[in-house]
Amino acid sequence: MKIGVQTTKDKLRKLPTTARPTIDADQVYVPDGYEVEAVVAGLSFPTGMTFADDGTLFINEGGSTWPTRPAMIPRILRLGQDGNLDVFAEENLGGPRGLAYRDGFLYVTLKGGYFARVVRYDTATGERTVLHDKIPSGGWHEPGGPLFSPHDGLMYFAHGSVSQNGVALPQGFTVDLAKNPEAHDVPGQDVTLTGNNIFSRNPLMPYPYLTETGAYKPFGTPAKEDEVIKGELWCTTGVWRSKPDGSEPELIAWGIRNPYGMAFSEDGELYVSDNDMEEKGERAIAMDPDRIWHIKNAKIPHGSVTVPDWYGFPDIAATGLPVWHEKHLPEKGKPAEQLIKDPPEWAGPAVYLEKPHSCMTKMDFCKSDEFGHRGKLFISEWGTMAPFNSPREEDLSNGFRVMMVDVETGEGEPFLYNRHPEPKSESTIGGIQRPVDCQFSPDGKSLYVLDFGVAQVDTGHMMAYAHTGVLWKVTKK
């Protein structure tokens, strides 16, 4: 089915979609010597993309696995070299988030229900095979990857936390927990709990009925002091690897709140993006930067990781400070208390720290001299969800851009962003809205930027709008 047509710049400025009536590349800044153009318009909740070896581009549409207007079916699109855009597959059980191509197969991570999955499609026949289906999910955060290491050829993938800040809270019912009330975080190694439970309202009972919830417990279930929670291979906040057929899975890291973006450098080092904890609710944490972690265990031979590295969630902020430190005391909400007694050794520090609530997502290393900036990491920043998850005015404009990061020095600079100063998610300007992925073409000459589209955020909710996503292309003149 052909669902894409060629158009003109003038037509893109007069679209029938009221949530995003204009798409105008002239409003998007890129450095001198580069140019940007809109390639595909009208996408619905795009979440990730990957190139096949021949230049075919596969694009995920996440579907209505979060509050949307209207409800849409999760699916995978295929943009051919001839410019035709068609539907490669539909995913009725969950929302596709990430995807990777290798040797004629398409690998996809899916969110939805109590378990996230990794599936594989034969691109020639469309045959679908489930590789992993035991990844705990059903809550606040997303699966990351998949991607393949140039070092060992293994498949790497990840998943974030069920909870916002370490304990299942009522706010989670606005997203997933109402559908999955028994969902909870699972540690990647044995932990002993402090018993510092959270008292909160119970949205299932008449106000002001309160309930008590502990770490690594379903909502409404308290923890006990000195209670030991056994670590599991299939945990939350984890990074795994396996053979391409799904065999021999291995947990190499955990304690990463939302490892949505994953990228390998040319020398096979693995880096993962992660989002800050929120300044909201009954365990509020302030001034926790977004970050990029170096997953050092990715270079250790497969099968030899006896203890996975721990990156701090839920008790250590990206600063390396405990979340109850005075630097992280909230302006709004109840301050956090320690959840894990005698926690594992912290695997930080991060290689890059970004402003809180920038919402760093998917990313890619430049591996070619054709585009310039070889060796730099390009990372999408979906943009703030303040005031939904932060009371601070300075957080209202964070993100909404593509950053270029030097992982050796920890320095970053904006590469692509809107010239217009207004908050992007609330305006009708024609530039970039919410970058969710950026990937280099197989020839290394172009950077493709996937724009999720319009997502409006208020103090009490977020709403995303279908048919507002855009695929942008940046090339060197």
Short mmCIF file of C-alpha atoms in Angstrom, two decimals:
data_model
loop_
_atom_site.label_atom_id
_atom_site.label_comp_id
_atom_site.label_asym_id
_atom_site.label_seq_id
_atom_site.Cartn_x
_atom_site.Cartn_y
_atom_site.Cartn_z
CA MET A 1 0.00 0.00 0.00
CA LYS A 2 1.40 3.35 -0.98
CA ILE A 3 0.76 5.88 1.78
CA GLY A 4 3.36 8.53 0.95
CA VAL A 5 3.34 11.10 -1.86
CA GLN A 6 5.82 13.71 -2.98
CA THR A 7 4.88 17.29 -2.26
CA THR A 8 6.22 20.85 -2.25
CA LYS A 9 7.41 23.27 0.40
CA ASP A 10 4.35 25.42 -0.19
CA LYS A 11 1.98 22.51 0.42
CA LEU A 12 3.82 21.64 3.63
CA ARG A 13 2.99 25.12 4.91
CA LYS A 14 -0.75 24.51 4.45
CA LEU A 15 -1.46 21.13 6.02
CA PRO A 16 -4.96 19.97 7.06
CA THR A 17 -3.68 18.71 10.44
CA THR A 18 -4.84 21.32 12.94
CA ALA A 19 -2.34 20.23 15.61
CA ARG A 20 0.53 20.90 13.17
CA PRO A 21 -0.67 22.90 10.16
CA THR A 22 2.82 23.89 8.98
CA ILE A 23 6.13 22.14 8.34
CA ASP A 24 8.90 24.55 7.39
CA ALA A 25 12.54 23.48 7.16
CA ASP A 26 13.61 27.13 7.05
CA GLN A 27 12.69 27.38 10.73
CA VAL A 28 15.18 24.64 11.70
CA TYR A 29 18.76 25.70 12.47
CA VAL A 30 21.73 23.58 11.41
CA PRO A 31 25.36 24.76 11.29
CA ASP A 32 26.80 26.54 8.28
CA GLY A 33 27.60 24.09 5.51
CA TYR A 34 24.57 21.88 6.21
CA GLU A 35 20.98 21.94 4.98
CA VAL A 36 17.80 20.34 6.31
CA GLU A 37 14.63 19.17 4.54
CA ALA A 38 11.42 17.35 5.44
CA VAL A 39 11.32 13.88 3.85
CA VAL A 40 8.12 12.34 5.26
CA ALA A 41 5.18 14.05 6.97
CA GLY A 42 2.05 12.74 8.68
CA LEU A 43 3.65 10.03 10.83
CA SER A 44 1.76 8.94 13.96
CA PHE A 45 3.82 8.68 17.17
CA PRO A 46 7.09 7.58 15.50
CA THR A 47 9.51 6.10 18.04
CA GLY A 48 12.56 4.74 16.21
CA MET A 49 14.12 3.89 12.86
CA THR A 50 16.87 1.86 11.23
CA PHE A 51 18.43 1.45 7.80
CA ALA A 52 18.85 -1.77 5.86
CA ASP A 53 22.11 -2.21 3.98
CA ASP A 54 20.50 -1.10 0.70
CA GLY A 55 19.25 2.18 2.19
CA THR A 56 15.67 1.07 2.88
CA LEU A 57 14.49 2.85 6.02
CA PHE A 58 12.20 1.16 8.56
CA ILE A 59 10.22 3.45 10.91
CA ASN A 60 8.31 2.47 14.04
CA GLU A 61 4.95 4.05 14.83
CA GLY A 62 4.36 3.44 18.53
CA GLY A 63 0.57 3.39 18.47
CA SER A 64 -1.65 4.39 21.36
CA THR A 65 0.40 2.95 24.23
CA TRP A 66 0.17 6.37 25.93
CA PRO A 67 -2.56 9.08 25.94
CA THR A 68 -3.17 9.97 22.28
CA ARG A 69 -5.66 11.54 19.92
CA PRO A 70 -6.90 9.61 18.05
CA ALA A 71 -6.09 5.99 18.91
CA MET A 72 -3.72 4.46 16.36
CA ILE A 73 -2.46 0.93 15.59
CA PRO A 74 1.22 0.22 16.37
CA ARG A 75 3.04 -0.59 13.14
CA ILE A 76 6.34 -0.66 11.27
CA LEU A 77 6.66 1.37 8.08
CA ARG A 78 9.10 0.85 5.22
CA LEU A 79 10.48 3.71 3.12
CA GLY A 80 12.04 2.31 -0.04
CA GLN A 81 14.78 3.76 -2.20
CA ASP A 82 12.07 4.63 -4.75
CA GLY A 83 10.34 6.92 -2.23
CA ASN A 84 7.37 4.62 -1.61
CA LEU A 85 6.25 4.33 2.00
CA ASP A 86 4.26 1.24 2.95
CA VAL A 87 3.25 -0.76 6.02
CA PHE A 88 5.71 -3.58 6.66
CA ALA A 89 3.98 -5.01 9.76
CA GLU A 90 1.44 -4.29 12.50
CA GLU A 91 1.99 -5.03 16.19
CA ASN A 92 -1.34 -5.42 17.94
CA LEU A 93 0.00 -6.54 21.35
CA GLY A 94 2.44 -3.72 22.00
CA GLY A 95 4.06 -0.57 20.76
CA PRO A 96 7.29 -0.89 18.72
CA ARG A 97 10.01 1.34 20.17
CA GLY A 98 13.41 0.44 18.70
CA LEU A 99 14.59 -1.57 15.74
CA ALA A 100 17.76 -2.79 14.06
CA TYR A 101 18.52 -4.47 10.73
CA ARG A 102 20.99 -7.32 10.32
CA ASP A 103 21.51 -9.93 7.60
CA GLY A 104 18.00 -9.78 6.16
CA PHE A 105 16.21 -9.63 9.52
CA LEU A 106 14.54 -6.76 11.34
CA TYR A 107 14.81 -6.84 15.15
CA VAL A 108 12.23 -4.85 17.14
CA THR A 109 11.69 -4.03 20.82
CA LEU A 110 8.06 -3.83 21.90
CA LYS A 111 6.38 -2.30 24.93
CA GLY A 112 2.96 -3.39 26.11
CA GLY A 113 1.42 -5.39 28.95
CA TYR A 114 3.32 -6.92 31.85
CA PHE A 115 6.24 -7.95 29.64
CA ALA A 116 8.23 -6.23 26.94
CA ARG A 117 9.43 -8.29 23.99
CA VAL A 118 12.12 -8.49 21.36
CA VAL A 119 10.88 -9.91 18.06
CA ARG A 120 12.52 -10.65 14.72
CA TYR A 121 11.05 -10.29 11.24
CA ASP A 122 12.33 -11.91 8.07
CA THR A 123 12.23 -8.90 5.72
CA ALA A 124 11.77 -11.16 2.68
CA THR A 125 8.85 -13.25 3.98
CA GLY A 126 7.48 -11.17 6.88
CA GLU A 127 7.75 -14.18 9.22
CA ARG A 128 7.75 -13.04 12.86
CA THR A 129 9.66 -14.79 15.65
CA VAL A 130 9.60 -13.88 19.36
CA LEU A 131 13.15 -13.89 20.75
CA HIS A 132 12.57 -12.54 24.27
CA ASP A 133 9.25 -12.16 26.11
CA LYS A 134 10.13 -12.13 29.83
CA ILE A 135 11.31 -8.52 30.26
CA PRO A 136 9.31 -6.95 33.15
CA SER A 137 7.33 -3.95 31.92
CA GLY A 138 3.83 -2.56 32.37
CA GLY A 139 4.88 0.75 33.87
CA TRP A 140 6.40 4.15 33.32
CA HIS A 141 9.42 3.56 31.06
CA GLU A 142 10.55 2.09 27.80
CA PRO A 143 12.61 -0.65 26.16
CA GLY A 144 15.91 0.37 24.57
CA GLY A 145 17.70 -1.02 21.55
CA PRO A 146 18.04 -3.46 19.94
CA LEU A 147 21.42 -2.98 18.30
CA PHE A 148 24.39 -5.12 17.35
CA SER A 149 27.93 -4.76 18.59
CA PRO A 150 30.75 -4.38 16.06
CA HIS A 151 32.96 -5.99 18.71
CA ASP A 152 31.22 -9.34 19.27
CA GLY A 153 28.22 -9.39 16.89
CA LEU A 154 25.79 -9.90 19.78
CA MET A 155 22.39 -8.23 20.14
CA TYR A 156 22.09 -5.65 22.93
CA PHE A 157 18.83 -4.35 24.37
CA ALA A 158 17.51 -2.70 27.54
CA HIS A 159 14.43 -1.70 29.54
CA GLY A 160 13.64 1.09 32.00
CA SER A 161 11.92 1.13 35.36
CA VAL A 162 8.27 0.43 36.04
CA SER A 163 8.18 3.21 38.64
CA GLN A 164 8.89 6.91 38.22
CA ASN A 165 11.34 7.29 41.10
CA GLY A 166 11.75 3.85 42.64
CA VAL A 167 8.29 3.20 44.11
CA ALA A 168 5.00 2.64 42.26
CA LEU A 169 2.94 5.80 42.81
CA PRO A 170 -0.57 7.00 41.88
CA GLN A 171 0.75 9.06 38.96
CA GLY A 172 1.61 5.80 37.23
CA PHE A 173 -2.08 5.05 36.87
CA THR A 174 -2.36 7.86 34.30
CA VAL A 175 -0.07 5.84 32.02
CA ASP A 176 0.14 2.07 32.51
CA LEU A 177 -0.44 0.84 36.05
CA ALA A 178 -4.21 0.99 35.80
CA LYS A 179 -3.90 -1.66 33.07
CA ASN A 180 -1.12 -3.55 34.86
CA PRO A 181 -1.73 -3.08 38.62
CA GLU A 182 0.66 -5.85 39.71
CA ALA A 183 3.62 -4.44 37.76
CA HIS A 184 6.65 -3.52 39.85
CA ASP A 185 10.39 -3.03 39.60
CA VAL A 186 12.72 -6.03 39.83
CA PRO A 187 16.39 -5.68 40.87
CA GLY A 188 19.30 -7.09 38.85
CA GLN A 189 21.06 -8.42 41.95
CA ASP A 190 20.08 -9.16 45.55
CA VAL A 191 19.17 -6.03 47.52
CA THR A 192 18.24 -5.47 51.16
CA LEU A 193 15.49 -2.91 51.72
CA THR A 194 15.40 -0.14 54.32
CA GLY A 195 11.64 -0.42 54.76
CA ASN A 196 11.18 3.29 53.93
CA ASN A 197 7.74 2.92 52.40
CA ILE A 198 5.70 5.61 50.67
CA PHE A 199 2.26 6.71 51.86
CA SER A 200 0.11 7.99 49.00
CA ARG A 201 -3.48 8.33 47.94
CA ASN A 202 -5.08 5.28 46.39
CA PRO A 203 -6.72 6.18 43.05
CA LEU A 204 -8.77 2.96 43.24
CA MET A 205 -10.52 4.09 46.43
CA PRO A 206 -12.57 7.16 47.42
CA TYR A 207 -10.44 10.14 48.41
CA PRO A 208 -8.68 10.52 50.85
CA TYR A 209 -8.03 6.78 51.27
CA LEU A 210 -4.26 6.24 51.69
CA THR A 211 -2.09 3.24 50.97
CA GLU A 212 1.52 2.20 51.65
CA THR A 213 3.94 1.00 48.96
CA GLY A 214 7.52 -0.25 49.15
CA ALA A 215 10.38 -0.48 46.69
CA TYR A 216 10.24 -3.45 44.29
CA LYS A 217 6.61 -4.02 45.24
CA PRO A 218 3.30 -3.60 43.37
CA PHE A 219 1.34 -0.48 44.21
CA GLY A 220 -0.24 -0.81 47.65
CA THR A 221 2.19 -3.45 48.94
CA PRO A 222 4.58 -2.34 51.72
CA ALA A 223 8.16 -3.56 52.18
CA LYS A 224 9.77 -4.62 55.46
CA GLU A 225 13.03 -3.40 56.92
CA ASP A 226 15.92 -5.79 56.09
CA GLU A 227 13.74 -7.63 53.58
CA VAL A 228 15.87 -9.17 50.86
CA ILE A 229 14.65 -9.00 47.27
CA LYS A 230 16.39 -11.52 45.04
CA GLY A 231 18.05 -10.26 41.88
CA GLU A 232 16.88 -11.72 38.61
CA LEU A 233 18.21 -12.03 35.07
CA TRP A 234 15.02 -10.43 33.77
CA CYS A 235 14.96 -7.31 35.90
CA THR A 236 13.84 -3.76 35.27
CA THR A 237 16.38 -0.96 34.54
CA GLY A 238 18.56 -3.57 32.83
CA VAL A 239 20.88 -3.88 29.83
CA TRP A 240 21.22 -7.34 28.28
CA ARG A 241 22.89 -9.05 25.39
CA SER A 242 22.23 -12.33 23.63
CA LYS A 243 23.02 -14.14 20.44
CA PRO A 244 21.01 -12.89 17.44
CA ASP A 245 18.62 -15.84 17.74
CA GLY A 246 17.84 -14.86 21.37
CA SER A 247 19.84 -17.64 23.00
CA GLU A 248 22.24 -17.21 25.93
CA PRO A 249 20.86 -13.94 27.36
CA GLU A 250 23.15 -12.14 29.82
CA LEU A 251 22.50 -9.17 32.12
CA ILE A 252 25.48 -6.78 31.99
CA ALA A 253 24.11 -3.69 33.77
CA TRP A 254 21.12 -2.47 35.76
CA GLY A 255 19.98 0.59 37.72
CA ILE A 256 19.41 2.71 34.59
CA ARG A 257 16.10 4.50 34.89
CA ASN A 258 15.18 4.83 31.20
CA PRO A 259 17.82 3.43 28.80
CA TYR A 260 15.95 4.36 25.63
CA GLY A 261 18.93 5.36 23.48
CA MET A 262 21.81 2.96 22.79
CA ALA A 263 24.78 3.37 20.45
CA PHE A 264 28.11 1.69 19.75
CA SER A 265 31.19 3.69 18.88
CA GLU A 266 33.44 2.51 16.05
CA ASP A 267 35.70 0.73 18.53
CA GLY A 268 32.80 -1.20 20.06
CA GLU A 269 32.18 0.80 23.25
CA LEU A 270 28.52 0.91 24.30
CA TYR A 271 26.81 4.12 25.45
CA VAL A 272 23.26 4.46 26.80
CA SER A 273 21.11 7.55 27.31
CA ASP A 274 19.10 7.92 30.53
CA ASN A 275 16.49 10.37 31.80
CA ASP A 276 16.43 12.13 35.16
CA MET A 277 14.20 11.33 38.10
CA GLU A 278 11.19 13.58 38.58
CA GLU A 279 10.53 16.44 40.98
CA LYS A 280 7.00 15.35 41.71
CA GLY A 281 4.87 13.27 44.04
CA GLU A 282 5.59 11.32 47.19
CA ARG A 283 9.25 10.61 46.34
CA ALA A 284 10.30 13.79 44.56
CA ILE A 285 13.90 14.37 43.42
CA ALA A 286 15.16 17.73 42.16
CA MET A 287 17.99 18.75 39.84
CA ASP A 288 18.88 15.26 38.61
CA PRO A 289 20.60 15.70 35.22
CA ASP A 290 19.86 13.66 32.13
CA ARG A 291 22.94 11.57 31.34
CA ILE A 292 24.83 9.24 29.06
CA TRP A 293 26.39 6.13 30.60
CA HIS A 294 29.35 4.14 29.34
CA ILE A 295 28.43 0.45 29.70
CA LYS A 296 31.89 -0.94 30.29
CA ASN A 297 30.78 -4.57 30.61
CA ALA A 298 29.92 -4.62 26.89
CA LYS A 299 33.62 -5.24 26.16
CA ILE A 300 33.86 -8.21 28.54
CA PRO A 301 33.53 -11.60 26.78
CA HIS A 302 30.02 -12.99 26.53
CA GLY A 303 29.10 -15.20 29.47
CA SER A 304 31.74 -13.83 31.82
CA VAL A 305 29.75 -11.07 33.61
CA THR A 306 29.20 -12.61 37.04
CA VAL A 307 27.90 -9.39 38.66
CA PRO A 308 26.20 -6.71 36.53
CA ASP A 309 27.27 -3.10 37.01
CA TRP A 310 24.81 -0.85 38.91
CA TYR A 311 24.23 2.71 37.69
CA GLY A 312 22.38 4.11 40.68
CA PHE A 313 18.60 3.89 40.27
CA PRO A 314 16.68 4.36 42.52
CA ASP A 315 18.99 5.87 45.16
CA ILE A 316 21.85 7.64 43.35
CA ALA A 317 21.35 10.65 41.08
CA ALA A 318 23.44 11.26 37.95
CA THR A 319 25.57 13.64 40.04
CA GLY A 320 26.77 10.66 42.09
CA LEU A 321 25.01 12.06 45.14
CA PRO A 322 22.27 10.21 47.02
CA VAL A 323 18.82 11.41 46.02
CA TRP A 324 18.17 12.58 49.60
CA HIS A 325 21.18 14.94 49.44
CA GLU A 326 20.34 18.62 49.98
CA LYS A 327 21.16 19.39 46.33
CA HIS A 328 18.28 17.15 45.28
CA LEU A 329 15.65 18.30 47.79
CA PRO A 330 12.47 19.24 45.89
CA GLU A 331 10.53 22.49 45.76
CA LYS A 332 7.38 20.45 45.28
CA GLY A 333 6.61 16.96 46.57
CA LYS A 334 7.96 14.85 49.42
CA PRO A 335 11.76 14.40 49.66
CA ALA A 336 13.16 10.96 48.88
CA GLU A 337 14.42 8.51 51.49
CA GLN A 338 16.90 5.68 51.03
CA LEU A 339 15.37 2.49 49.64
CA ILE A 340 18.33 0.08 49.36
CA LYS A 341 20.44 -0.66 52.43
CA ASP A 342 24.16 -1.14 51.64
CA PRO A 343 23.70 -0.62 47.87
CA PRO A 344 26.06 -2.04 45.23
CA GLU A 345 29.10 -0.08 44.06
CA TRP A 346 28.11 2.76 41.72
CA ALA A 347 29.32 2.26 38.12
CA GLY A 348 29.41 5.99 37.31
CA PRO A 349 30.25 8.71 36.67
CA ALA A 350 28.32 9.52 33.50
CA VAL A 351 30.32 10.51 30.42
CA TYR A 352 27.90 13.41 29.73
CA LEU A 353 25.41 15.36 31.84
CA GLU A 354 22.56 17.34 30.31
CA LYS A 355 19.98 19.74 31.76
CA PRO A 356 17.25 17.95 33.73
CA HIS A 357 14.11 17.10 31.75
CA SER A 358 15.77 17.42 28.34
CA CYS A 359 14.56 13.83 27.78
CA MET A 360 17.46 12.38 25.83
CA THR A 361 16.30 9.56 23.58
CA LYS A 362 17.87 7.65 20.68
CA MET A 363 21.30 8.38 19.29
CA ASP A 364 24.00 7.41 16.79
CA PHE A 365 27.74 7.87 16.35
CA CYS A 366 29.07 9.54 13.23
CA LYS A 367 31.35 6.91 11.67
CA SER A 368 32.17 8.63 8.37
CA ASP A 369 34.23 11.60 7.19
CA GLU A 370 31.56 12.38 4.57
CA PHE A 371 29.29 14.17 7.06
CA GLY A 372 31.98 15.59 9.32
CA HIS A 373 32.38 15.27 13.10
CA ARG A 374 33.49 11.66 12.92
CA GLY A 375 33.53 10.03 16.35
CA LYS A 376 30.97 12.42 17.84
CA LEU A 377 27.73 11.10 19.33
CA PHE A 378 24.54 12.68 17.96
CA ILE A 379 21.63 12.40 20.38
CA SER A 380 17.97 13.38 20.13
CA GLU A 381 16.34 15.33 22.94
CA TRP A 382 12.58 14.76 22.94
CA GLY A 383 12.06 17.78 25.18
CA THR A 384 10.74 18.60 28.59
CA MET A 385 7.59 17.27 30.21
CA ALA A 386 7.53 20.19 32.62
CA PRO A 387 5.27 21.33 34.22
CA PHE A 388 3.97 17.75 34.41
CA ASN A 389 7.09 16.47 36.19
CA SER A 390 8.89 19.60 37.35
CA PRO A 391 7.72 22.83 39.02
CA ARG A 392 10.76 24.80 37.80
CA GLU A 393 10.26 27.47 35.17
CA GLU A 394 13.80 26.96 33.82
CA ASP A 395 12.87 23.39 32.83
CA LEU A 396 10.05 24.46 30.48
CA SER A 397 12.28 24.84 27.41
CA ASN A 398 14.89 22.11 27.93
CA GLY A 399 15.48 19.74 25.04
CA PHE A 400 13.72 19.92 21.64
CA ARG A 401 16.99 19.54 19.72
CA VAL A 402 19.74 17.24 18.51
CA MET A 403 23.00 17.50 20.45
CA MET A 404 26.52 16.59 19.34
CA VAL A 405 28.53 15.10 22.21
CA ASP A 406 32.20 14.23 22.64
CA VAL A 407 32.11 11.23 24.99
CA GLU A 408 35.84 11.54 25.67
CA THR A 409 35.69 15.11 27.02
CA GLY A 410 32.09 15.18 28.26
CA GLU A 411 31.36 18.30 26.21
CA GLY A 412 28.32 18.83 24.02
CA GLU A 413 26.92 21.45 21.68
CA PRO A 414 23.56 21.89 19.93
CA PHE A 415 23.57 20.76 16.30
CA LEU A 416 19.91 21.04 15.23
CA TYR A 417 17.17 23.10 16.86
CA ASN A 418 14.41 25.59 16.11
CA ARG A 419 15.16 29.20 15.37
CA HIS A 420 11.83 30.12 16.98
CA PRO A 421 12.08 30.76 20.75
CA GLU A 422 8.62 29.58 21.85
CA PRO A 423 8.07 26.19 23.52
CA LYS A 424 7.85 23.79 20.62
CA SER A 425 5.20 21.45 21.97
CA GLU A 426 2.68 24.25 22.44
CA SER A 427 3.23 26.31 19.31
CA THR A 428 2.11 25.90 15.72
CA ILE A 429 5.42 26.86 14.17
CA GLY A 430 6.71 24.74 11.34
CA GLY A 431 10.05 23.65 12.76
CA ILE A 432 11.12 20.66 14.78
CA GLN A 433 8.74 19.51 17.55
CA ARG A 434 10.11 16.54 19.52
CA PRO A 435 13.16 14.69 18.12
CA VAL A 436 13.00 11.04 19.16
CA ASP A 437 15.71 9.41 17.02
CA CYS A 438 18.64 10.36 14.82
CA GLN A 439 20.48 7.92 12.55
CA PHE A 440 23.15 8.23 9.88
CA SER A 441 22.47 6.80 6.44
CA PRO A 442 24.51 3.75 5.40
CA ASP A 443 26.69 5.89 3.11
CA GLY A 444 27.43 8.26 6.02
CA LYS A 445 26.46 11.35 4.03
CA SER A 446 23.17 12.23 5.76
CA LEU A 447 21.74 12.43 9.26
CA TYR A 448 18.06 11.51 9.49
CA VAL A 449 16.09 12.95 12.41
CA LEU A 450 12.78 11.42 13.44
CA ASP A 451 10.37 13.96 14.91
CA PHE A 452 7.69 12.43 17.18
CA GLY A 453 5.33 15.33 16.52
CA VAL A 454 3.05 17.34 18.76
CA ALA A 455 2.78 16.30 22.41
CA GLN A 456 1.15 18.85 24.67
CA VAL A 457 2.04 18.79 28.35
CA ASP A 458 0.25 20.40 31.28
CA THR A 459 0.52 20.09 35.04
CA GLY A 460 -1.78 17.07 35.11
CA HIS A 461 -1.45 15.28 31.79
CA MET A 462 0.29 14.73 28.46
CA MET A 463 -1.50 14.30 25.15
CA ALA A 464 0.11 13.31 21.84
CA TYR A 465 -1.48 13.88 18.43
CA ALA A 466 -1.43 11.51 15.47
CA HIS A 467 -0.37 12.51 11.94
CA THR A 468 2.02 15.18 13.25
CA GLY A 469 5.32 13.27 13.06
CA VAL A 470 8.00 14.19 10.52
CA LEU A 471 11.18 12.62 9.15
CA TRP A 472 13.88 15.25 8.54
CA LYS A 473 17.12 14.86 6.59
CA VAL A 474 20.32 16.82 7.21
CA THR A 475 23.04 16.80 4.54
CA LYS A 476 26.36 18.49 4.07
CA LYS A 477 26.35 20.98 1.19
#
